[in-house]
mmCIF file of C-alpha atoms and ligand atoms in Angstrom:
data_model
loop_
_atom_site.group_PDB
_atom_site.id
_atom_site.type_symbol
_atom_site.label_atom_id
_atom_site.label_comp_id
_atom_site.label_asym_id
_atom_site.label_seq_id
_atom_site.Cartn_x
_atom_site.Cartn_y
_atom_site.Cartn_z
ATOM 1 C CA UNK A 6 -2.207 -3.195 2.397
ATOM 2 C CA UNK A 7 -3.141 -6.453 4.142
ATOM 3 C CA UNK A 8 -0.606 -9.016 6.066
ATOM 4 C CA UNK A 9 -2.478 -12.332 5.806
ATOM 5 C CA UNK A 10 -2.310 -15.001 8.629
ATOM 6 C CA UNK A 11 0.072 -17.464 7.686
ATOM 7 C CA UNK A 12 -0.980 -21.548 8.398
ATOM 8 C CA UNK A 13 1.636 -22.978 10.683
ATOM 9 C CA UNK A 14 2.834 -26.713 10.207
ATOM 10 C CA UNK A 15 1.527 -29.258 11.317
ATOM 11 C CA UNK A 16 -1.677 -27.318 10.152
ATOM 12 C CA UNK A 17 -4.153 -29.857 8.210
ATOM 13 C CA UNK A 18 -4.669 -27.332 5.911
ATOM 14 C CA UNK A 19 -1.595 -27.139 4.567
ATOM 15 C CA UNK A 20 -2.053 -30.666 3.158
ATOM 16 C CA UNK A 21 -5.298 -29.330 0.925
ATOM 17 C CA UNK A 22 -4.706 -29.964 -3.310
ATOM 18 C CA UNK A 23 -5.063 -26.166 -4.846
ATOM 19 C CA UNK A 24 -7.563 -25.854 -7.646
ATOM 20 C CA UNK A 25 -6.646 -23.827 -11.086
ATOM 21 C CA UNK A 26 -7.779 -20.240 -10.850
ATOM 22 C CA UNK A 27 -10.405 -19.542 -13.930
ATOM 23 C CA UNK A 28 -11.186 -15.700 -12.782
ATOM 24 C CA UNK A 29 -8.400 -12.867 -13.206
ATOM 25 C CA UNK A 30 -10.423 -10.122 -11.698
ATOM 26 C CA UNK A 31 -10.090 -7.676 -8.737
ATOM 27 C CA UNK A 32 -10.592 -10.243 -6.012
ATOM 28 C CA UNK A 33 -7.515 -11.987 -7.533
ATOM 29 C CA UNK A 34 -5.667 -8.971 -7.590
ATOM 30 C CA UNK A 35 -6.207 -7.594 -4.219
ATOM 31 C CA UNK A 36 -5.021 -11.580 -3.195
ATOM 32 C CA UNK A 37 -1.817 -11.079 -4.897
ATOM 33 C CA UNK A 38 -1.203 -7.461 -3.495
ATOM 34 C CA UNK A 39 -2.419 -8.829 -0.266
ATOM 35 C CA UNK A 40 0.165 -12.109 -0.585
ATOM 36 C CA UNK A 41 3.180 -10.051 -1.599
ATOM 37 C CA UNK A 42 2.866 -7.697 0.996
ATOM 38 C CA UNK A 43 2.932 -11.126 3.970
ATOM 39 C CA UNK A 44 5.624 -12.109 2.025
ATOM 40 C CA UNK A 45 7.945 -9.227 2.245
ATOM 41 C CA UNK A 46 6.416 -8.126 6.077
ATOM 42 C CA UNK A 47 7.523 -11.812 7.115
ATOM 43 C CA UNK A 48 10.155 -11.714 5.144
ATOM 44 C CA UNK A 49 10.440 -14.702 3.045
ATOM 45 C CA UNK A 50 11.746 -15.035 -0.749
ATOM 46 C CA UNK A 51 8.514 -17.009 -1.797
ATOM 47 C CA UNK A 52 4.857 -17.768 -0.565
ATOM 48 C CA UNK A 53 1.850 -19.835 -2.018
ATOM 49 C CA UNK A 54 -1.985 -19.367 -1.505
ATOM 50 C CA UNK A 55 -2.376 -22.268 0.355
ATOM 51 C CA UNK A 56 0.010 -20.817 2.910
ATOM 52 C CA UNK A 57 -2.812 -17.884 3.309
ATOM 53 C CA UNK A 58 -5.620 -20.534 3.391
ATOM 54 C CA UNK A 59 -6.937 -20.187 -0.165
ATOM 55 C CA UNK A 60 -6.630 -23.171 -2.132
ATOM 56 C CA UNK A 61 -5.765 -21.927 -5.613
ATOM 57 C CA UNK A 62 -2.684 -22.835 -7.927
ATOM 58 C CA UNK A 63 -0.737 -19.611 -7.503
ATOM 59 C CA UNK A 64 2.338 -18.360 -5.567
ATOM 60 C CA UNK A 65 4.431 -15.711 -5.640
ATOM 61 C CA UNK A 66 8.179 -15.770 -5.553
ATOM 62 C CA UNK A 67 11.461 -12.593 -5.150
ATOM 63 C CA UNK A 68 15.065 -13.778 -4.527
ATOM 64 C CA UNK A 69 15.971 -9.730 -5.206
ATOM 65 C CA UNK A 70 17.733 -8.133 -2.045
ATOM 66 C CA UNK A 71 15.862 -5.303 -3.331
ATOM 67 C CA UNK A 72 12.746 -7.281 -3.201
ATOM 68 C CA UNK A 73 11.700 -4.820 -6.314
ATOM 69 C CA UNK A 74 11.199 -8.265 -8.538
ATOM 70 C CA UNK A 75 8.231 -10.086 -7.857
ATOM 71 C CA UNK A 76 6.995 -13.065 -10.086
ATOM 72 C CA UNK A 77 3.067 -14.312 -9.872
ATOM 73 C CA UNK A 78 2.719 -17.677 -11.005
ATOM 74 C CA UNK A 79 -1.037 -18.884 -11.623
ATOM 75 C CA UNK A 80 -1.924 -22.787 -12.580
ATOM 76 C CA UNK A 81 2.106 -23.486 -12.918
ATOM 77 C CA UNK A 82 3.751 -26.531 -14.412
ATOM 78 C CA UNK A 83 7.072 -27.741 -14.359
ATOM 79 C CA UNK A 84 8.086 -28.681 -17.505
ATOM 80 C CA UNK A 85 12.205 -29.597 -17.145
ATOM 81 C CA UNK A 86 14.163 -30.657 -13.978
ATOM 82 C CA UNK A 87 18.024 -30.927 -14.227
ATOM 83 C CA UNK A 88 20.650 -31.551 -11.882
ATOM 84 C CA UNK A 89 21.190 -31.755 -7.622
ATOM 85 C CA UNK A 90 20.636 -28.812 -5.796
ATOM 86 C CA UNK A 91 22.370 -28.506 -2.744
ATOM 87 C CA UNK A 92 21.054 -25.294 -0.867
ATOM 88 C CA UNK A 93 19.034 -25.793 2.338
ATOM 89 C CA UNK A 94 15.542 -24.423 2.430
ATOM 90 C CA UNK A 95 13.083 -23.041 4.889
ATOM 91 C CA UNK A 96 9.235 -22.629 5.192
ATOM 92 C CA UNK A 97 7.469 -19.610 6.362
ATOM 93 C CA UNK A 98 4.730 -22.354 7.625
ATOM 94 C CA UNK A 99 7.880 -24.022 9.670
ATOM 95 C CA UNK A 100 9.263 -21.189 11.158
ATOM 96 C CA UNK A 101 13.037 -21.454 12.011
ATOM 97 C CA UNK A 102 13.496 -24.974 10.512
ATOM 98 C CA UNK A 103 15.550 -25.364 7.611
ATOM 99 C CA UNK A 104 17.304 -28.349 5.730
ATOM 100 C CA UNK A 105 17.955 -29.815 2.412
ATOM 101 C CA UNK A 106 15.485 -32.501 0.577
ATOM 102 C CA UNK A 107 16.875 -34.961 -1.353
ATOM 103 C CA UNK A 108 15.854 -34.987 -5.158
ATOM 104 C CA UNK A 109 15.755 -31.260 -5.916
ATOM 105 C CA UNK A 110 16.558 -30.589 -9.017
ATOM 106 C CA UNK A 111 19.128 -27.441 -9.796
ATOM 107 C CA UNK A 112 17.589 -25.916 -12.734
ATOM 108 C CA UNK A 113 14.170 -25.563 -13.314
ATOM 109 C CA UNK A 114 12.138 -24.740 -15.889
ATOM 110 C CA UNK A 115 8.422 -23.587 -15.655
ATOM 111 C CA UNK A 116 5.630 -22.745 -17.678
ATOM 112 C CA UNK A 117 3.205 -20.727 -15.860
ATOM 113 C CA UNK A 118 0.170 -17.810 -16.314
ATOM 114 C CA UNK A 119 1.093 -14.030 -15.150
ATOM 115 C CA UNK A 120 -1.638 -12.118 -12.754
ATOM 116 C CA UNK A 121 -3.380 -10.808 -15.801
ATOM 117 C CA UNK A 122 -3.470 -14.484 -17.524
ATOM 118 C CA UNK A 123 -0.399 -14.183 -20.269
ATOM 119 C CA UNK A 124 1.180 -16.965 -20.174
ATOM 120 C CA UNK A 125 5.082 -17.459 -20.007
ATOM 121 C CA UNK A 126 8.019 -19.704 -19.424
ATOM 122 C CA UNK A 127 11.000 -19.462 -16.998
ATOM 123 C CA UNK A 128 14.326 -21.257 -16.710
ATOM 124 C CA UNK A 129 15.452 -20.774 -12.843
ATOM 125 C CA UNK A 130 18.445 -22.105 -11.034
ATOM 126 C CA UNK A 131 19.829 -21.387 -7.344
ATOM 127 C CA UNK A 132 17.526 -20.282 -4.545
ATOM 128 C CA UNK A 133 14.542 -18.917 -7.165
ATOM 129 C CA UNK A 134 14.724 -22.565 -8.905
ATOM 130 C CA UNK A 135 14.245 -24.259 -5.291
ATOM 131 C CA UNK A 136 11.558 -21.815 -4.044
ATOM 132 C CA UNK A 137 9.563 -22.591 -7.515
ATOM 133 C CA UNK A 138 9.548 -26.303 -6.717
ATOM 134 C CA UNK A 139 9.272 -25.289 -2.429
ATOM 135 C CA UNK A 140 6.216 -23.552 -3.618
ATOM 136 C CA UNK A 141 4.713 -25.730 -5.910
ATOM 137 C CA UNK A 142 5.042 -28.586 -3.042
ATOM 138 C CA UNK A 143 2.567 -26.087 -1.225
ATOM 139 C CA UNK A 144 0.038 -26.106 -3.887
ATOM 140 C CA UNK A 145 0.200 -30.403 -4.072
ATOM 141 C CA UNK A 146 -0.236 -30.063 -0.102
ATOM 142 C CA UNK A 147 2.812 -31.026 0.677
ATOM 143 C CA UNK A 148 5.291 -29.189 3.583
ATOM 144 C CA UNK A 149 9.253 -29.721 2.806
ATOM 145 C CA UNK A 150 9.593 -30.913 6.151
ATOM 146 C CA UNK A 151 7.599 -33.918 5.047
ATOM 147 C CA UNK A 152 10.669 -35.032 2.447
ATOM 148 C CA UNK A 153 12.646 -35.539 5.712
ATOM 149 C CA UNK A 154 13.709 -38.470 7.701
ATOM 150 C CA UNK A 155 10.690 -39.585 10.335
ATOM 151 C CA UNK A 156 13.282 -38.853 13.031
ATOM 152 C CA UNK A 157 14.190 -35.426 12.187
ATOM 153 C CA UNK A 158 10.184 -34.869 11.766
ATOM 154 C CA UNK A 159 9.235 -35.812 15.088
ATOM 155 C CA UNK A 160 12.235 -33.559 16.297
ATOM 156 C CA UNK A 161 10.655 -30.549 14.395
ATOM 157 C CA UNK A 162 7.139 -31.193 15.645
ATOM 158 C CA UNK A 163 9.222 -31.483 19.012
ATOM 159 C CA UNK A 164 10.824 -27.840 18.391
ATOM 160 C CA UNK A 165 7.666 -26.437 17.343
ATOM 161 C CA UNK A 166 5.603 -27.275 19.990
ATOM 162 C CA UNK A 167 7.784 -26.025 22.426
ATOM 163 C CA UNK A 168 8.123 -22.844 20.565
ATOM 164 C CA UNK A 169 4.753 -22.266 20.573
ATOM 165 C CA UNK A 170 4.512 -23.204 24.529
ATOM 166 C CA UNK A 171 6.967 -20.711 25.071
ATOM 167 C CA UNK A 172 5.676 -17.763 22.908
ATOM 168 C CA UNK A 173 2.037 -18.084 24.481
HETATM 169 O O1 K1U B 223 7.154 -21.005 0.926
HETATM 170 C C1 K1U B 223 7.661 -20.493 1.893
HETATM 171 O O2 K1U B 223 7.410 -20.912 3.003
HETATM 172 C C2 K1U B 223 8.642 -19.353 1.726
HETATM 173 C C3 K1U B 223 10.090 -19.812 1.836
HETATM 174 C C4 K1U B 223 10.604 -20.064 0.430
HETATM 175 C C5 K1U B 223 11.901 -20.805 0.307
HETATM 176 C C6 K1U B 223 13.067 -20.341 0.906
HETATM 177 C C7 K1U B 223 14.254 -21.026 0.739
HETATM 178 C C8 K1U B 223 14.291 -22.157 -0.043
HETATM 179 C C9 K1U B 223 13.135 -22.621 -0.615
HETATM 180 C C10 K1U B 223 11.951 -21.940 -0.446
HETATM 181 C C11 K1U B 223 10.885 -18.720 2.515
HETATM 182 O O3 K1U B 223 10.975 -17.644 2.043
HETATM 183 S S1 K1U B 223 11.640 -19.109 4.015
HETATM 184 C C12 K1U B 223 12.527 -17.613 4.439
HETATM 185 C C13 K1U B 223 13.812 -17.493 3.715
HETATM 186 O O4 K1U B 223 14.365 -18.482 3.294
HETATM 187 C C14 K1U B 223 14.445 -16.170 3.510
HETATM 188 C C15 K1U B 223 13.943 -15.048 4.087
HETATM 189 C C16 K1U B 223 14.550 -13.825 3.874
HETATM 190 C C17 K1U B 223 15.660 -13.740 3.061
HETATM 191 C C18 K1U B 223 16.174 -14.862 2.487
HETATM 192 C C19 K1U B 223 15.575 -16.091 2.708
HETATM 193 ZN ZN1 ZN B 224 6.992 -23.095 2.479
#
């Protein structure tokens, strides 16, 4: 068991374009052990590789309160978008920030390889149909915060300086 650093907004790193992943071997494996175990030690429903510094297209996602249900997604693609969502989300890269972006859509559906390279489709809605399009933000390099108002950005980068100040 590994808990990987997670990149902090405003991070430049966070900004970098994943790359599809070609090779299904150990390596990738111990990643994805490796990924859900930051997720659930942080704890967050969803995380993406380029939240862990590696620049791949894959995330992970579990809205279970069990957190017994975890989906890999390698090289994803949304295929449909439908609706407004209206739930507020957060950003384990943007800790204690969270708001709703404008132009989520409420169902989701997404085509997508499994950790051993099968491929298969998904139709999500509610919090698991936001983190899939949260996540797949990450692997475009793009933070939800960055959706917001240029206002309420400079307020976050505000808050999260001063966190940081204070927890040094
Ligand atoms: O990608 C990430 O930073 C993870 C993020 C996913 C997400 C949450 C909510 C809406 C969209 C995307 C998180 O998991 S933030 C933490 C969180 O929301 C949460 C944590 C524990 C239980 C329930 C929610
Ligand atoms: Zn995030």
């Amino acid at each position: 068991m590994a808990i990987l650093n997670i990149l902090h907004y405003p991070d430049d790193r966070l900004h970098k374009v994943a790359a599809p992943i070609t090779d299904f071997g150990p390596e990738l494996q111990r990643l994805i052990d490796d990924m859900a175990d930051t997720m659930y030690a942080a704890p967050g429903v969803g995380l993406a590789a380029t939240q862990v510094d590696r620049h791949i297209q894959m995330f992970l996602a579990d809205v279970s309160d069990e957190q017994n249900e975890l989906l890999v997604f390698i090289n994803p693609r949304i295929t449909h978008l439908d609706g407004d969502c209206e739930l507020e989300e957060g950003c384990l890269s943007v800790p204690g920030i969270y708001d709703k972006v404008a132009g989520r859509a409420r169902q989701v559906t997404v085509e997508a390889l499994d950790r051993h390279g099968k491929p298969f489709k998904l139709e999500a809605d509610g919090l698991l149909g936001l983190c899939i399009q949260h996540e797949l933000d990450h692997l475009l390099g793009k933070v939800f915060v960055e959706y917001l108002s240029r206002l309420k950005q400079d307020r976050i980068l505000n808050k999260l300086k001063k966190n940081r100040r204070k927890s040094m």
